[in-house]
Every structure is written in structure tokens, then in C-alpha cells.
Coordinates of C-alpha atoms and ligand atoms in Angstrom, one line a residue:
M21 CA -108.1 87.2 -51.8
E22 CA -110.9 87.7 -49.3
I23 CA -113.0 85.2 -47.4
A24 CA -116.2 85.5 -45.3
S25 CA -118.9 83.2 -43.9
L26 CA -122.7 83.5 -43.9
G27 CA -122.8 81.1 -41.0
S28 CA -121.3 77.7 -40.1
G29 CA -122.7 74.6 -38.4
S30 CA -125.4 72.0 -38.7
R31 CA -128.2 74.6 -39.2
G32 CA -126.7 76.2 -42.3
N33 CA -123.4 76.9 -44.1
G34 CA -122.2 79.4 -46.7
T35 CA -118.7 80.6 -47.5
L36 CA -117.7 83.6 -49.7
V37 CA -114.4 83.7 -51.6
R38 CA -113.6 86.9 -53.5
H39 CA -110.8 88.2 -55.7
G40 CA -111.5 91.4 -57.5
D41 CA -114.9 91.1 -59.3
T42 CA -115.0 87.4 -58.9
C43 CA -117.1 86.2 -56.0
L44 CA -117.9 82.6 -55.3
L45 CA -120.4 81.2 -52.8
I46 CA -119.5 77.7 -51.5
D47 CA -122.7 76.0 -50.3
C48 CA -126.0 77.7 -49.3
G49 CA -127.8 75.9 -46.4
F50 CA -130.1 78.8 -45.7
R51 CA -133.6 79.4 -47.1
Y52 CA -133.8 82.1 -49.8
S53 CA -134.8 85.1 -47.6
E54 CA -132.3 84.2 -44.9
A55 CA -129.5 83.7 -47.5
V56 CA -130.2 87.1 -49.1
K57 CA -130.2 88.7 -45.6
R58 CA -126.9 87.1 -44.7
L59 CA -125.3 88.0 -48.1
S60 CA -126.4 91.6 -47.6
L61 CA -124.7 91.6 -44.2
R62 CA -121.5 90.9 -46.1
G63 CA -122.3 93.6 -48.7
I64 CA -123.1 91.1 -51.4
D65 CA -126.0 91.3 -53.9
P66 CA -126.9 87.9 -55.2
E67 CA -126.5 89.2 -58.7
A68 CA -122.8 89.8 -58.0
L69 CA -122.1 86.1 -57.4
S70 CA -120.0 84.6 -60.1
A71 CA -120.9 81.0 -59.3
V72 CA -122.2 78.7 -56.5
F73 CA -120.3 75.5 -55.7
I74 CA -122.0 72.7 -53.6
T75 CA -119.8 70.4 -51.4
H76 CA -122.5 67.8 -50.9
E77 CA -126.3 67.3 -50.6
H78 CA -126.8 67.6 -46.8
S79 CA -129.4 70.2 -46.2
D80 CA -127.1 72.4 -44.1
H81 CA -125.1 72.9 -47.3
A82 CA -127.5 72.6 -50.2
S83 CA -131.0 73.4 -49.1
G84 CA -130.9 77.0 -50.4
V85 CA -128.9 76.6 -53.5
K86 CA -131.7 76.1 -56.1
A87 CA -133.8 79.0 -55.0
L88 CA -130.9 81.4 -55.0
A89 CA -129.3 80.2 -58.2
E90 CA -132.6 80.1 -60.2
R91 CA -133.9 83.4 -59.0
H92 CA -130.7 85.2 -60.0
Q93 CA -129.5 82.9 -62.8
I94 CA -126.2 82.0 -61.1
P95 CA -124.1 79.1 -62.5
V96 CA -123.9 76.1 -60.1
Y97 CA -121.2 73.5 -59.9
A98 CA -121.7 70.1 -58.1
T99 CA -120.5 66.5 -58.5
R100 CA -122.7 64.1 -60.4
G101 CA -123.6 62.3 -57.1
T102 CA -124.6 65.6 -55.5
W103 CA -126.8 66.6 -58.4
I104 CA -128.6 63.3 -58.2
E105 CA -129.2 63.6 -54.5
I106 CA -130.6 67.2 -54.7
G107 CA -133.1 66.0 -57.2
G108 CA -131.7 67.2 -60.5
R109 CA -130.0 70.2 -62.0
T110 CA -130.9 73.9 -61.6
S111 CA -132.6 75.8 -64.4
S112 CA -129.8 78.3 -64.2
E113 CA -126.5 77.4 -65.9
H114 CA -125.2 74.2 -64.3
H115 CA -122.1 72.1 -64.4
E116 CA -120.9 68.7 -63.3
L117 CA -117.7 68.9 -61.3
T118 CA -115.1 66.3 -62.4
G119 CA -111.9 68.3 -61.7
S120 CA -110.5 71.8 -61.3
V121 CA -112.6 74.6 -62.6
Q122 CA -111.5 78.2 -63.5
V123 CA -114.1 80.8 -62.7
Q124 CA -112.7 84.2 -63.9
A125 CA -109.8 84.9 -61.5
L126 CA -110.3 81.9 -59.2
Q127 CA -109.5 78.3 -59.7
V128 CA -111.5 75.8 -57.7
Q129 CA -110.1 72.3 -57.0
P130 CA -112.6 69.7 -55.6
V131 CA -111.1 67.2 -53.2
T132 CA -112.9 64.0 -52.3
V133 CA -113.6 63.6 -48.5
P134 CA -114.7 60.7 -46.3
H135 CA -118.3 61.8 -45.4
D136 CA -121.7 60.0 -45.5
A137 CA -123.0 61.7 -48.6
R138 CA -123.2 60.4 -52.2
Q139 CA -120.2 62.1 -53.7
P140 CA -118.9 64.7 -51.2
V141 CA -116.0 67.1 -52.0
Q142 CA -114.4 70.0 -50.3
F143 CA -112.4 72.7 -52.0
V144 CA -109.0 74.3 -52.5
I145 CA -109.4 77.7 -54.1
E146 CA -106.6 79.6 -55.8
S147 CA -106.3 83.2 -56.9
P148 CA -103.2 84.3 -58.9
T149 CA -101.4 84.9 -55.6
H150 CA -103.1 83.0 -52.8
R151 CA -104.5 79.6 -51.8
F152 CA -107.5 79.0 -49.5
G153 CA -108.8 75.6 -48.3
L154 CA -112.3 74.9 -47.2
L155 CA -112.5 71.6 -45.3
S156 CA -115.6 70.6 -43.3
D157 CA -117.8 67.6 -43.1
L158 CA -115.3 64.8 -43.0
G159 CA -115.2 61.9 -40.6
S160 CA -111.6 61.0 -40.7
L161 CA -108.2 62.0 -42.1
S162 CA -107.2 60.8 -45.6
K163 CA -104.0 60.8 -47.5
T164 CA -105.7 62.6 -50.4
V165 CA -106.9 65.4 -48.1
I166 CA -103.5 65.8 -46.4
E167 CA -101.7 65.9 -49.8
R168 CA -104.1 68.4 -51.4
F169 CA -104.5 70.9 -48.6
Q170 CA -100.8 71.8 -48.4
Q171 CA -99.2 75.2 -48.7
L172 CA -102.3 77.2 -47.9
D173 CA -102.5 80.9 -47.0
G174 CA -105.9 80.4 -45.3
L175 CA -107.9 77.5 -44.1
S176 CA -111.4 77.0 -42.8
L177 CA -111.3 73.6 -41.0
E178 CA -114.1 71.7 -39.2
F179 CA -113.7 71.4 -35.4
N180 CA -117.1 69.6 -34.9
H181 CA -117.1 68.0 -31.5
D182 CA -115.3 67.2 -28.3
V183 CA -115.2 63.4 -28.0
D184 CA -116.2 63.3 -24.3
M185 CA -119.0 65.9 -24.8
L186 CA -120.4 63.9 -27.7
A187 CA -120.2 60.6 -25.7
E188 CA -121.9 62.2 -22.6
G189 CA -124.2 64.6 -24.6
P190 CA -127.9 64.5 -25.5
Y191 CA -127.7 62.8 -29.0
P192 CA -129.3 59.4 -29.4
Q193 CA -126.8 56.5 -29.8
F194 CA -127.2 56.1 -33.6
L195 CA -126.4 59.8 -34.1
K196 CA -123.4 59.7 -31.7
Q197 CA -122.1 56.8 -33.8
R198 CA -122.8 58.7 -37.1
V199 CA -121.1 61.9 -36.0
G200 CA -118.1 60.2 -34.4
G201 CA -117.7 57.7 -37.2
D202 CA -115.2 57.7 -40.0
F203 CA -117.8 59.2 -42.4
G204 CA -119.2 61.7 -39.9
H205 CA -117.5 64.8 -38.6
L206 CA -114.0 65.7 -37.2
S207 CA -113.5 65.9 -33.5
N208 CA -111.3 68.7 -32.1
A209 CA -108.5 66.1 -31.6
Q210 CA -108.8 64.9 -35.2
A211 CA -108.9 68.4 -36.5
A212 CA -105.8 69.3 -34.5
T213 CA -103.9 66.3 -35.9
L214 CA -104.9 67.1 -39.4
L215 CA -103.9 70.8 -38.9
K216 CA -100.4 69.6 -37.7
H217 CA -100.0 67.8 -41.0
I218 CA -101.0 70.7 -43.2
A219 CA -100.0 73.9 -41.3
S220 CA -96.9 75.7 -42.7
S221 CA -95.3 79.1 -42.0
R222 CA -97.2 80.3 -45.0
L223 CA -100.6 79.9 -43.2
Q224 CA -101.9 83.3 -42.2
T225 CA -105.4 82.4 -40.8
V226 CA -107.1 79.3 -39.6
V227 CA -110.9 79.5 -39.0
A228 CA -112.4 76.7 -37.0
C229 CA -115.8 75.9 -38.6
H230 CA -118.9 73.6 -38.3
L231 CA -118.8 73.5 -34.5
S232 CA -121.5 71.4 -32.9
E233 CA -123.7 73.6 -30.7
Q234 CA -124.5 70.7 -28.3
N235 CA -121.1 68.8 -28.3
N236 CA -118.4 71.4 -28.3
A237 CA -117.3 74.6 -26.6
E238 CA -115.3 77.5 -28.0
A239 CA -112.6 77.2 -25.2
L240 CA -111.9 73.6 -26.2
V241 CA -111.6 74.6 -29.9
E242 CA -109.2 77.4 -29.0
A243 CA -107.1 75.1 -27.0
A244 CA -107.0 72.5 -29.8
L245 CA -106.0 75.3 -32.3
D246 CA -103.2 76.5 -30.0
Q247 CA -101.9 73.0 -29.5
A248 CA -101.9 72.2 -33.3
L249 CA -100.4 75.5 -34.4
D250 CA -97.9 75.5 -31.6
H251 CA -95.2 78.1 -32.5
L252 CA -96.8 79.1 -35.9
P253 CA -98.0 82.7 -36.0
A254 CA -101.3 82.0 -37.9
E255 CA -104.3 84.0 -36.7
R256 CA -107.0 81.8 -35.1
M257 CA -110.7 82.5 -35.5
I258 CA -114.0 80.7 -34.9
A259 CA -117.0 80.7 -37.4
T260 CA -120.3 80.8 -35.6
Q261 CA -123.7 79.5 -36.7
A262 CA -125.4 82.9 -36.1
F263 CA -122.9 85.1 -37.7
G264 CA -120.2 83.1 -39.6
F265 CA -117.3 85.5 -39.8
D266 CA -116.8 88.9 -41.5
W267 CA -114.5 89.5 -44.5
M268 CA -110.9 88.7 -43.8
T269 CA -108.1 89.4 -46.3
L270 CA -105.3 87.1 -47.1
G271 CA -102.5 89.5 -47.9
Ligands
ZN25 ZN1 -122.5 70.0 -42.6
ZN26 ZN1 -122.6 66.8 -44.2

């Protein structure tokens, strides 16, 4: 199983998960030309995408989905609430997500998360041999999330902000409350606590994703990762807005 990112943060997200000829794109928050450019940096032609899954309707995740899917006739999966919020279904093949879905060699399990969207989910994706979790855009820890994101080989987890930087930073008060609230985004400390609950010796790689460009610093994220993973050997990476991260293999 191989994972890559087209970019990660409040200005656009997209994650690739590949096993053999099956290649899924989770979210596309980039306009069409930018998405195609970023896909080509990862060696992917849009025609090669098996399906696109949408986590929720926020523009940094969904704004580029329709153009990409309709232009290349790619099947799209989203919850009913997400379809409503993005203004209806695509003219390409489209599906309402109500539970696990098998797309060729990959099984995709949606997991409900606490976030201020209509019906947001994140995903656990399984190949015949490996399990990868994508978990961003959640404001707090939930029992469901902790239960469903166990025994992963790879995890991309939101480390959105440092609590003090958010409090002292440039955001207006309403936005500070939204981001820091239970249906906003995870702080470094919350992400570290969550990671302690779900990390196991099986975990090969943890990617910190969806970092705030104003309210976080890579050094703080690295410290939080080290603290949470403690003695576990998992590789630690950071996904950036500009570049995401290049293909990594879960072996
Ligand atoms: Zn987001
Ligand atoms: Zn969001």
C-alpha cells in the first residue's frame, strides 16, 4: 500500500492511496488545473484514478472534486449531507456513502467525526495486507474515532494548531473559537493525546497533516509527535500545504 499527498492545510487537501492498479483520491480542494499539476507531480494521470472520496464539503476538501470527476468520468463517493452541501451530485458515477465500500483492491470505511460540516467523515482504508487511517478536520476526540482507528500501519493525523499561538495569533475572536472548539480542529496537544490512544507497535508511519500556517510551527508538531510516540519506532513526517508529501510505502 502506498500513500501520498497533493497538499495539506486550509488552502487545499488531497490524499492518494494506491494498491496495485487501484488508486483512490481522498478529497480535492484544488482547482482543476492545480489538481492536475499536483497529480502529475505524483506520477498520476486523472484517468488512472479509480474513485474520489469526499470527507466533507469545506472548500479546502471539496472545491475541486466536481471538475476533476466530471472531466474524467471518475466515480465519486460522499455522504448524503456532503452531497447536499456541495450542491448536488456529479454527472460522473456517484454514490452515497452509508458504510464500508470496496473499490477493487481497497476497502474504505467512513468514520463520523466531530466537525462543523453537515455530515463529515474521515476514513480507514484497507488493502488485503495493510490499514491506513486518514484523520483530519475534527475538533475533539471521540470514542468512535478511538475505536475505529486502531491497529493501523499508517496514519495521517491533523496537528492543526498550538493552543497558545492560536490564542495570541491574528485570527478574529469568532474564528479562534471556531478553530479551537469541539467541532473545529485538533490542537497539537489533542492530536498527541489521540495518538497515544491509537498508536501501536504495528504503526510504521505517522504523518502530521492540516497544520495551520498562522497558528503552528513544525518544531512544535515534531515535539508533540515525539512525546506521543515515546518509545515507538514509527517514522514521523509532516505534510505541507505547498507540497504535501511524496509517495511512501507501507511494507
Ligand atoms: Zn480542512
Ligand atoms: Zn473542514
